[in-house]
mmCIF file of C-alpha atoms and ligand atoms in Angstrom:
data_model
loop_
_atom_site.group_PDB
_atom_site.id
_atom_site.type_symbol
_atom_site.label_atom_id
_atom_site.label_comp_id
_atom_site.label_asym_id
_atom_site.label_seq_id
_atom_site.Cartn_x
_atom_site.Cartn_y
_atom_site.Cartn_z
ATOM 1 C CA MET A 1 -110.647 114.818 -6.703
ATOM 2 C CA ASP A 2 -113.417 117.515 -7.240
ATOM 3 C CA LEU A 3 -112.831 118.662 -3.305
ATOM 4 C CA GLU A 4 -115.336 121.497 -3.629
ATOM 5 C CA ALA A 5 -117.822 119.020 -5.714
ATOM 6 C CA ILE A 6 -117.569 116.445 -2.992
ATOM 7 C CA SER A 7 -118.362 118.995 0.458
ATOM 8 C CA ALA A 8 -121.089 120.447 -1.357
ATOM 9 C CA ALA A 9 -122.464 117.380 -2.145
ATOM 10 C CA ALA A 10 -122.373 116.896 1.552
ATOM 11 C CA ARG A 11 -124.263 119.789 2.131
ATOM 12 C CA LEU A 12 -126.493 118.778 0.559
ATOM 13 C CA LEU A 13 -126.633 115.370 2.264
ATOM 14 C CA GLU A 14 -126.992 117.412 5.192
ATOM 15 C CA ALA A 15 -130.080 118.645 4.313
ATOM 16 C CA GLY A 16 -131.847 115.604 3.327
ATOM 17 C CA ARG A 17 -130.705 115.517 -0.804
ATOM 18 C CA LEU A 18 -130.691 112.205 -3.696
ATOM 19 C CA VAL A 19 -126.897 112.326 -4.660
ATOM 20 C CA GLY A 20 -125.281 109.636 -6.878
ATOM 21 C CA MET A 21 -121.541 108.510 -5.453
ATOM 22 C CA PRO A 22 -118.728 106.478 -6.825
ATOM 23 C CA THR A 23 -118.280 103.473 -5.236
ATOM 24 C CA GLU A 24 -115.320 100.780 -6.624
ATOM 25 C CA THR A 25 -118.008 98.702 -6.954
ATOM 26 C CA VAL A 26 -120.907 100.603 -8.738
ATOM 27 C CA TYR A 27 -122.075 104.059 -8.722
ATOM 28 C CA GLY A 28 -124.537 104.198 -6.099
ATOM 29 C CA LEU A 29 -127.566 106.549 -5.015
ATOM 30 C CA ALA A 30 -126.899 108.183 -1.898
ATOM 31 C CA ALA A 31 -128.924 109.127 0.477
ATOM 32 C CA ASP A 32 -128.831 110.601 4.933
ATOM 33 C CA ALA A 33 -128.822 107.126 6.521
ATOM 34 C CA SER A 34 -130.711 108.517 9.640
ATOM 35 C CA ASN A 35 -133.758 111.069 8.546
ATOM 36 C CA PRO A 36 -136.397 107.995 6.989
ATOM 37 C CA ASP A 37 -137.300 110.985 4.819
ATOM 38 C CA ALA A 38 -133.922 111.131 2.432
ATOM 39 C CA VAL A 39 -134.096 106.903 2.299
ATOM 40 C CA ALA A 40 -138.210 107.265 1.570
ATOM 41 C CA ALA A 41 -136.527 109.685 -1.414
ATOM 42 C CA ILE A 42 -133.812 106.753 -2.794
ATOM 43 C CA PHE A 43 -136.615 104.434 -3.323
ATOM 44 C CA ALA A 44 -139.697 106.371 -4.776
ATOM 45 C CA ALA A 45 -136.322 107.297 -6.776
ATOM 46 C CA LYS A 46 -135.743 103.374 -7.781
ATOM 47 C CA GLY A 47 -139.189 103.099 -8.070
ATOM 48 C CA ARG A 48 -137.707 100.153 -5.195
ATOM 49 C CA PRO A 49 -140.216 97.736 -3.006
ATOM 50 C CA SER A 50 -139.732 99.367 0.586
ATOM 51 C CA ASN A 51 -138.732 96.567 2.181
ATOM 52 C CA HIS A 52 -136.133 96.286 0.608
ATOM 53 C CA PRO A 53 -133.388 97.358 2.660
ATOM 54 C CA VAL A 54 -130.182 99.591 1.925
ATOM 55 C CA ILE A 55 -126.372 99.353 2.464
ATOM 56 C CA VAL A 56 -125.478 101.862 5.197
ATOM 57 C CA HIS A 57 -121.988 103.774 3.571
ATOM 58 C CA VAL A 58 -119.167 104.168 6.363
ATOM 59 C CA ALA A 59 -115.858 105.782 6.251
ATOM 60 C CA ARG A 60 -113.254 104.431 7.349
ATOM 61 C CA GLY A 61 -112.938 103.585 11.143
ATOM 62 C CA ALA A 62 -116.173 105.128 11.619
ATOM 63 C CA ASP A 63 -117.378 103.835 15.114
ATOM 64 C CA LEU A 64 -120.420 101.109 13.844
ATOM 65 C CA SER A 65 -122.386 100.886 17.318
ATOM 66 C CA ARG A 66 -124.900 103.777 15.785
ATOM 67 C CA TRP A 67 -125.162 101.094 13.602
ATOM 68 C CA ALA A 68 -124.807 97.781 14.395
ATOM 69 C CA ALA A 69 -126.197 96.343 18.264
ATOM 70 C CA GLU A 70 -123.204 93.697 18.343
ATOM 71 C CA VAL A 71 -119.335 93.543 16.055
ATOM 72 C CA PRO A 72 -118.403 89.862 17.023
ATOM 73 C CA PRO A 73 -115.273 88.777 15.794
ATOM 74 C CA GLU A 74 -115.926 87.199 12.626
ATOM 75 C CA ALA A 75 -117.433 90.642 11.740
ATOM 76 C CA LYS A 76 -113.464 92.047 12.856
ATOM 77 C CA LYS A 77 -111.582 89.609 10.970
ATOM 78 C CA LEU A 78 -112.806 90.564 8.054
ATOM 79 C CA ILE A 79 -112.726 94.174 8.337
ATOM 80 C CA ASP A 80 -109.378 94.257 9.172
ATOM 81 C CA ALA A 81 -109.113 91.580 6.258
ATOM 82 C CA PHE A 82 -110.889 93.493 3.657
ATOM 83 C CA TRP A 83 -112.452 97.599 4.532
ATOM 84 C CA PRO A 84 -112.333 99.192 2.926
ATOM 85 C CA GLY A 85 -113.738 97.120 0.323
ATOM 86 C CA PRO A 86 -116.144 95.466 -2.237
ATOM 87 C CA LEU A 87 -117.333 94.119 1.510
ATOM 88 C CA THR A 88 -120.908 94.045 2.804
ATOM 89 C CA LEU A 89 -121.180 92.596 6.674
ATOM 90 C CA ILE A 90 -125.158 92.056 7.526
ATOM 91 C CA LEU A 91 -125.199 92.309 10.962
ATOM 92 C CA LYS A 92 -127.663 92.675 13.501
ATOM 93 C CA ARG A 93 -128.694 96.325 13.799
ATOM 94 C CA ALA A 94 -129.174 98.857 16.322
ATOM 95 C CA ALA A 95 -132.128 100.259 17.669
ATOM 96 C CA SER A 96 -132.134 103.824 16.434
ATOM 97 C CA VAL A 97 -131.601 102.143 12.237
ATOM 98 C CA PRO A 98 -134.570 103.637 10.494
ATOM 99 C CA ALA A 99 -136.518 100.784 9.259
ATOM 100 C CA ALA A 100 -136.848 102.801 6.301
ATOM 101 C CA VAL A 101 -132.700 101.857 6.530
ATOM 102 C CA THR A 102 -132.989 97.502 7.276
ATOM 103 C CA GLY A 103 -136.619 97.236 4.992
ATOM 104 C CA GLY A 104 -137.970 96.463 9.040
ATOM 105 C CA GLN A 105 -135.935 93.801 9.201
ATOM 106 C CA ASP A 106 -133.783 93.372 12.851
ATOM 107 C CA SER A 107 -130.766 93.179 10.533
ATOM 108 C CA VAL A 108 -128.832 96.017 8.933
ATOM 109 C CA GLY A 109 -126.275 96.014 6.055
ATOM 110 C CA LEU A 110 -123.313 97.885 6.431
ATOM 111 C CA ARG A 111 -120.332 98.663 3.818
ATOM 112 C CA CYS A 112 -116.800 100.913 3.997
ATOM 113 C CA PRO A 113 -116.189 101.719 0.370
ATOM 114 C CA ALA A 114 -112.179 101.922 -0.949
ATOM 115 C CA HIS A 115 -112.580 104.811 -3.971
ATOM 116 C CA PRO A 116 -111.110 108.053 -2.876
ATOM 117 C CA VAL A 117 -114.327 109.843 -3.871
ATOM 118 C CA ALA A 118 -116.786 107.863 -0.968
ATOM 119 C CA GLN A 119 -113.863 108.392 1.482
ATOM 120 C CA ALA A 120 -114.225 111.553 0.680
ATOM 121 C CA LEU A 121 -117.601 112.107 1.339
ATOM 122 C CA LEU A 122 -117.661 110.126 3.813
ATOM 123 C CA HIS A 123 -115.778 113.057 5.480
ATOM 124 C CA GLU A 124 -116.853 115.714 5.237
ATOM 125 C CA PHE A 125 -120.799 114.717 5.553
ATOM 126 C CA ARG A 126 -121.394 114.850 9.158
ATOM 127 C CA GLN A 127 -117.450 115.084 9.993
ATOM 128 C CA GLY A 128 -116.922 111.359 9.359
ATOM 129 C CA GLN A 129 -119.331 110.171 12.212
ATOM 130 C CA GLY A 130 -122.623 109.537 9.210
ATOM 131 C CA GLY A 131 -123.705 106.915 7.217
ATOM 132 C CA LEU A 132 -125.096 107.215 3.437
ATOM 133 C CA ALA A 133 -127.994 104.868 2.475
ATOM 134 C CA ALA A 134 -126.505 103.791 -0.640
ATOM 135 C CA PRO A 135 -128.426 100.915 -3.425
ATOM 136 C CA SER A 136 -127.427 100.580 -6.873
ATOM 137 C CA ALA A 137 -127.261 103.840 -8.736
ATOM 138 C CA ASN A 138 -130.358 102.379 -10.831
ATOM 139 C CA ARG A 139 -133.854 102.186 -11.902
ATOM 140 C CA PHE A 140 -135.378 98.608 -9.806
ATOM 141 C CA GLY A 141 -134.368 95.433 -11.871
ATOM 142 C CA ARG A 142 -131.905 97.235 -14.127
ATOM 143 C CA VAL A 143 -127.995 96.626 -14.731
ATOM 144 C CA SER A 144 -126.360 99.221 -12.083
ATOM 145 C CA PRO A 145 -124.542 101.742 -13.543
ATOM 146 C CA THR A 146 -119.817 101.832 -13.744
ATOM 147 C CA THR A 147 -119.803 105.554 -14.556
ATOM 148 C CA ALA A 148 -121.024 108.917 -14.042
ATOM 149 C CA GLN A 149 -122.646 109.511 -16.912
ATOM 150 C CA HIS A 150 -124.453 105.819 -16.315
ATOM 151 C CA VAL A 151 -126.247 107.498 -13.639
ATOM 152 C CA ILE A 152 -127.770 110.426 -15.175
ATOM 153 C CA ASP A 153 -128.784 107.616 -18.497
ATOM 154 C CA GLU A 154 -131.208 106.741 -15.095
ATOM 155 C CA PHE A 155 -131.961 109.885 -12.999
ATOM 156 C CA GLY A 156 -131.284 112.690 -15.619
ATOM 157 C CA ALA A 157 -128.733 115.461 -15.015
ATOM 158 C CA PRO A 158 -128.397 117.042 -11.578
ATOM 159 C CA GLY A 159 -131.762 119.766 -11.140
ATOM 160 C CA ASP A 160 -133.743 117.528 -13.592
ATOM 161 C CA GLY A 161 -134.573 114.570 -11.561
ATOM 162 C CA PRO A 162 -134.425 113.206 -8.159
ATOM 163 C CA LEU A 163 -130.857 113.540 -8.040
ATOM 164 C CA ALA A 164 -129.489 116.636 -6.022
ATOM 165 C CA ALA A 165 -125.478 116.452 -7.922
ATOM 166 C CA VAL A 166 -123.804 113.039 -9.305
ATOM 167 C CA LEU A 167 -120.211 112.898 -8.072
ATOM 168 C CA GLU A 168 -117.475 112.854 -10.700
ATOM 169 C CA GLY A 169 -115.457 109.182 -9.508
ATOM 170 C CA GLY A 170 -114.132 107.470 -13.928
ATOM 171 C CA SER A 171 -115.162 104.622 -14.712
ATOM 172 C CA CYS A 172 -115.166 102.181 -11.224
ATOM 173 C CA ASP A 173 -112.231 99.323 -11.197
ATOM 174 C CA VAL A 174 -113.826 96.570 -9.802
ATOM 175 C CA GLY A 175 -117.881 96.665 -11.903
ATOM 176 C CA ILE A 176 -119.967 94.902 -9.861
ATOM 177 C CA GLU A 177 -121.756 95.349 -6.721
ATOM 178 C CA SER A 178 -120.098 94.195 -3.651
ATOM 179 C CA THR A 179 -120.044 90.498 -1.992
ATOM 180 C CA ILE A 180 -122.788 90.286 0.601
ATOM 181 C CA VAL A 181 -121.483 88.366 4.028
ATOM 182 C CA ASP A 182 -124.503 87.879 6.815
ATOM 183 C CA LEU A 183 -123.498 86.998 10.061
ATOM 184 C CA THR A 184 -126.288 87.805 11.872
ATOM 185 C CA ARG A 185 -127.247 83.568 12.765
ATOM 186 C CA LEU A 186 -123.753 82.648 13.802
ATOM 187 C CA ASP A 187 -124.521 80.890 16.375
ATOM 188 C CA THR A 188 -127.600 78.091 14.175
ATOM 189 C CA LEU A 189 -125.564 78.469 10.429
ATOM 190 C CA GLY A 190 -122.439 80.354 10.984
ATOM 191 C CA PRO A 191 -121.530 83.485 7.978
ATOM 192 C CA VAL A 192 -123.357 83.425 4.673
ATOM 193 C CA LEU A 193 -122.519 84.547 1.350
ATOM 194 C CA LEU A 194 -125.656 86.651 -0.441
ATOM 195 C CA ARG A 195 -124.164 87.530 -2.205
ATOM 196 C CA PRO A 196 -120.686 86.892 -4.578
ATOM 197 C CA GLY A 197 -118.586 89.512 -5.794
ATOM 198 C CA GLN A 198 -114.684 90.973 -6.596
ATOM 199 C CA VAL A 199 -113.749 89.265 -2.386
ATOM 200 C CA SER A 200 -113.598 85.395 -3.513
ATOM 201 C CA ALA A 201 -115.825 82.770 -0.589
ATOM 202 C CA ALA A 202 -111.940 81.794 -0.631
ATOM 203 C CA GLN A 203 -110.612 84.527 0.289
ATOM 204 C CA LEU A 204 -113.787 85.194 2.794
ATOM 205 C CA GLU A 205 -112.681 81.267 4.917
ATOM 206 C CA GLN A 206 -109.150 82.211 4.906
ATOM 207 C CA ALA A 207 -109.729 85.219 6.526
ATOM 208 C CA LEU A 208 -112.084 83.849 9.640
ATOM 209 C CA GLY A 209 -110.914 80.530 8.814
ATOM 210 C CA LEU A 210 -114.620 78.972 8.988
ATOM 211 C CA PRO A 211 -116.165 77.783 6.500
ATOM 212 C CA LEU A 212 -119.203 80.010 4.486
ATOM 213 C CA ALA A 213 -122.866 78.119 4.178
ATOM 214 C CA LEU A 214 -125.137 78.787 1.293
ATOM 215 C CA PRO A 215 -128.103 80.855 1.431
ATOM 216 C CA ASP A 216 -131.196 79.585 2.450
ATOM 217 C CA ARG A 217 -135.196 80.218 2.323
ATOM 218 C CA ALA A 218 -134.873 82.460 5.803
ATOM 219 C CA ALA A 219 -132.042 84.591 4.641
ATOM 220 C CA PRO A 220 -132.634 88.062 5.244
ATOM 221 C CA ARG A 221 -134.838 89.359 2.299
ATOM 222 C CA VAL A 222 -131.836 90.484 -0.607
ATOM 223 C CA SER A 223 -133.304 92.200 -3.493
ATOM 224 C CA GLY A 224 -129.762 92.239 -5.802
ATOM 225 C CA SER A 225 -130.578 87.975 -4.481
ATOM 226 C CA LEU A 226 -134.210 87.749 -6.890
ATOM 227 C CA ASP A 227 -133.580 85.564 -9.469
ATOM 228 C CA ALA A 228 -134.303 88.309 -12.135
ATOM 229 C CA HIS A 229 -132.092 91.484 -11.385
ATOM 230 C CA TYR A 230 -129.173 93.253 -13.289
ATOM 231 C CA ALA A 231 -131.176 92.786 -17.138
ATOM 232 C CA PRO A 232 -130.999 95.189 -19.505
ATOM 233 C CA THR A 233 -134.055 95.540 -21.395
ATOM 234 C CA THR A 234 -132.753 93.202 -24.752
ATOM 235 C CA PRO A 235 -133.294 89.389 -23.803
ATOM 236 C CA VAL A 236 -130.298 87.206 -22.690
ATOM 237 C CA ALA A 237 -129.486 84.821 -23.059
ATOM 238 C CA LEU A 238 -126.416 82.571 -21.949
ATOM 239 C CA ALA A 239 -124.633 79.434 -24.890
ATOM 240 C CA ALA A 240 -120.987 77.664 -24.857
ATOM 241 C CA SER A 241 -118.299 79.049 -26.390
ATOM 242 C CA ALA A 242 -118.416 76.268 -29.067
ATOM 243 C CA ASP A 243 -122.239 76.780 -29.616
ATOM 244 C CA VAL A 244 -121.766 81.461 -29.709
ATOM 245 C CA GLU A 245 -121.257 80.828 -33.895
ATOM 246 C CA ARG A 246 -124.264 79.008 -34.414
ATOM 247 C CA ILE A 247 -126.860 80.233 -32.040
ATOM 248 C CA ALA A 248 -125.914 83.392 -33.912
ATOM 249 C CA GLY A 249 -125.503 82.085 -37.226
ATOM 250 C CA ALA A 250 -128.441 80.055 -37.621
ATOM 251 C CA LEU A 251 -130.426 83.093 -35.512
ATOM 252 C CA GLN A 252 -129.563 85.423 -38.290
ATOM 253 C CA ALA A 253 -130.603 83.112 -40.823
ATOM 254 C CA LYS A 254 -133.955 83.951 -39.619
ATOM 255 C CA GLY A 255 -133.457 87.579 -40.043
ATOM 256 C CA LYS A 256 -132.900 88.417 -36.653
ATOM 257 C CA ARG A 257 -130.795 90.702 -34.854
ATOM 258 C CA VAL A 258 -127.822 89.291 -32.233
ATOM 259 C CA VAL A 259 -124.984 90.748 -30.565
ATOM 260 C CA THR A 260 -122.813 89.048 -28.498
ATOM 261 C CA LEU A 261 -120.277 89.406 -25.571
ATOM 262 C CA ARG A 262 -117.543 87.067 -26.010
ATOM 263 C CA CYS A 263 -114.596 85.876 -22.505
ATOM 264 C CA THR A 264 -111.829 87.401 -23.033
ATOM 265 C CA GLY A 265 -109.153 88.450 -20.457
ATOM 266 C CA ASP A 266 -109.933 87.739 -16.650
ATOM 267 C CA ALA A 267 -112.482 87.515 -14.577
ATOM 268 C CA HIS A 268 -111.807 91.359 -13.627
ATOM 269 C CA ALA A 269 -111.259 92.879 -16.265
ATOM 270 C CA TYR A 270 -114.735 90.840 -16.988
ATOM 271 C CA ALA A 271 -116.487 92.602 -14.516
ATOM 272 C CA HIS A 272 -114.745 95.334 -14.902
ATOM 273 C CA ALA A 273 -116.778 96.468 -17.727
ATOM 274 C CA LEU A 274 -118.829 93.317 -18.047
ATOM 275 C CA TYR A 275 -122.909 96.300 -17.207
ATOM 276 C CA ALA A 276 -120.314 98.970 -19.559
ATOM 277 C CA ASN A 277 -120.251 96.370 -21.836
ATOM 278 C CA LEU A 278 -124.443 95.144 -21.346
ATOM 279 C CA ARG A 279 -125.843 98.866 -21.445
ATOM 280 C CA ALA A 280 -123.846 99.443 -24.700
ATOM 281 C CA LEU A 281 -125.222 95.814 -26.759
ATOM 282 C CA ASP A 282 -128.743 97.411 -24.492
ATOM 283 C CA ARG A 283 -128.917 100.354 -26.939
ATOM 284 C CA ASP A 284 -128.604 98.606 -30.159
ATOM 285 C CA GLY A 285 -132.363 97.498 -30.523
ATOM 286 C CA ALA A 286 -131.268 93.881 -31.254
ATOM 287 C CA ASN A 287 -133.329 90.420 -30.044
ATOM 288 C CA LEU A 288 -131.041 89.427 -28.008
ATOM 289 C CA ILE A 289 -127.817 89.734 -26.825
ATOM 290 C CA LEU A 290 -125.583 86.287 -26.560
ATOM 291 C CA VAL A 291 -123.497 85.832 -23.959
ATOM 292 C CA GLU A 292 -120.321 83.556 -24.280
ATOM 293 C CA GLN A 293 -120.343 81.792 -20.478
ATOM 294 C CA PRO A 294 -117.574 82.892 -19.526
ATOM 295 C CA PRO A 295 -115.481 79.595 -17.273
ATOM 296 C CA GLN A 296 -117.489 77.844 -13.911
ATOM 297 C CA ASP A 297 -114.699 78.999 -12.052
ATOM 298 C CA PRO A 298 -114.514 80.018 -9.077
ATOM 299 C CA ALA A 299 -112.719 83.651 -9.870
ATOM 300 C CA TRP A 300 -115.891 84.264 -11.953
ATOM 301 C CA GLN A 301 -118.935 82.931 -9.383
ATOM 302 C CA GLY A 302 -119.106 86.665 -8.912
ATOM 303 C CA VAL A 303 -119.434 87.624 -13.018
ATOM 304 C CA ASN A 304 -121.647 84.048 -13.581
ATOM 305 C CA ASP A 305 -123.632 85.505 -11.020
ATOM 306 C CA ARG A 306 -125.046 88.401 -12.467
ATOM 307 C CA LEU A 307 -125.373 86.777 -15.890
ATOM 308 C CA ARG A 308 -127.264 84.038 -14.440
ATOM 309 C CA ARG A 309 -129.816 86.603 -13.280
ATOM 310 C CA ALA A 310 -129.698 89.056 -16.113
ATOM 311 C CA ALA A 311 -130.621 86.248 -18.748
ATOM 312 C CA TYR A 312 -133.528 84.568 -16.101
ATOM 313 C CA ASP A 313 -136.577 86.939 -17.395
ATOM 314 C CA SER A 314 -135.372 85.746 -21.198
ATOM 315 C CA ALA A 315 -135.396 81.543 -20.657
ATOM 316 C CA GLY A 316 -136.262 79.953 -23.777
ATOM 317 C CA VAL A 317 -135.773 83.059 -25.958
ATOM 318 C CA VAL A 318 -133.254 81.427 -28.550
ATOM 319 C CA GLU A 319 -136.230 78.433 -28.611
ATOM 320 C CA ARG A 320 -138.816 81.246 -29.247
ATOM 321 C CA LEU A 321 -136.387 83.045 -31.671
ATOM 322 C CA LEU A 322 -135.817 80.067 -34.188
ATOM 323 C CA GLY A 323 -139.506 79.365 -34.254
HETATM 324 O O1 LIG B 1 -121.566 96.926 -3.670
HETATM 325 C C1 LIG B 1 -122.200 97.667 -3.614
HETATM 326 O O2 LIG B 1 -123.273 97.228 -3.031
HETATM 327 C C2 LIG B 1 -122.930 98.580 -3.787
HETATM 328 C C3 LIG B 1 -122.872 99.759 -4.093
HETATM 329 C C4 LIG B 1 -123.100 101.283 -4.393
HETATM 330 O O3 LIG B 1 -122.329 99.655 -2.834
HETATM 331 N N1 LIG B 1 -124.550 98.108 -3.535
HETATM 332 C C5 LIG B 1 -125.094 98.106 -4.444
HETATM 333 O O4 LIG B 1 -127.024 97.393 -3.097
HETATM 334 O O5 LIG B 1 -124.462 96.249 -5.351
HETATM 335 P P1 LIG B 1 -128.487 97.713 -3.953
HETATM 336 O O6 LIG B 1 -129.379 98.107 -2.876
HETATM 337 O O7 LIG B 1 -128.548 97.509 -5.195
HETATM 338 O O8 LIG B 1 -127.732 95.956 -3.451
HETATM 339 C C6 LIG B 1 -127.615 95.630 -2.311
HETATM 340 C C7 LIG B 1 -127.950 94.914 -1.811
HETATM 341 C C8 LIG B 1 -129.684 94.983 -1.990
HETATM 342 O O9 LIG B 1 -129.981 93.336 -2.319
HETATM 343 C C9 LIG B 1 -129.963 94.512 -0.620
HETATM 344 O O10 LIG B 1 -131.462 93.465 -0.533
HETATM 345 C C10 LIG B 1 -129.087 93.765 0.259
HETATM 346 O O11 LIG B 1 -127.465 94.501 0.337
HETATM 347 N N2 LIG B 1 -128.871 94.353 1.932
HETATM 348 C C11 LIG B 1 -128.636 95.839 2.328
HETATM 349 N N3 LIG B 1 -129.967 95.551 3.679
HETATM 350 C C12 LIG B 1 -129.570 94.351 3.745
HETATM 351 C C13 LIG B 1 -130.013 93.745 5.156
HETATM 352 N N4 LIG B 1 -130.214 94.260 6.286
HETATM 353 N N5 LIG B 1 -130.117 92.320 4.865
HETATM 354 C C14 LIG B 1 -130.533 91.872 4.009
HETATM 355 N N6 LIG B 1 -129.121 92.660 2.936
HETATM 356 C C15 LIG B 1 -129.535 93.995 2.800
HETATM 357 MG MG1 LIG B 2 -128.336 97.401 -6.901
#
């Protein structure tokens, strides 16, 4: 770990600048969560609508009362079981949290990341008492970055664009964004799974001793839950294993260029490589990225969710390309 780079990044963040930060899920675009101007700069850099809330990242053992109005026993159970790690909790906000962070809602998303560079940065930043607002470090709607180079590909090198620094943290272990659980409506709905991820629904239910509810219409806004999200520029279509070769062959016979993403390995290995694979396939400039549908199995829930969203805007593309 480059401790000098980490303390320099902490000073830049304290001065209101933006820093690319590795986490175990994806890279984040971090800013001081207590500084509304710094948080506004995140939205400007991403091109993200300002009513979308951002997650506040905290150091291990941080006092959550700065951010959350209350930490219910259900949250304590999940924190004990999964923090630091790839789980975000939505709690009722404390009054002092800037509206820029919460998107004007009465809740706040909190996460304690496990990546050692993120933890070191959070301990350096405001002596471990601060919070770093950080969405994924990609332009709005695009594939999240899982290497420092992806962050630079999105925003330019530090100094050339909106970022003051990008910390190197290798390629992200998990590879897809954190699981998000809403605990703001325990009385009426119970815990609600807003975004599936590596921490699975079954693991959450086991730690809580409660069943999870599915998101409803009144759920807080989650930009990662927009139907179209995490999408490459090239159209994406999903196909059953048995159909991939036939569809690719038919398209090639029509002169179309097709690149395929086959389903290999277990769900964790697949998730780890998914966004780097989509970025690489996107660079081929093909007419279609044809993705072999992974098993419809709970272990694959996070991956299937991201693939469905990546393909959402391209619905009907195979038929159109076959003309
Ligand atoms: O793994 C992750 O969660 C990564 C890393 C960088 O930590 N972050 C990430 O951030 O994916 P972002 O902004 O791309 O997605 C976070 C999601 C968004 O969909 C946002 O709407 C939701 O969390 N969120 C944040 N605060 C919320 C709140 N108060 N209520 C509901 N959803 C919230
Ligand atoms: Mg995102």
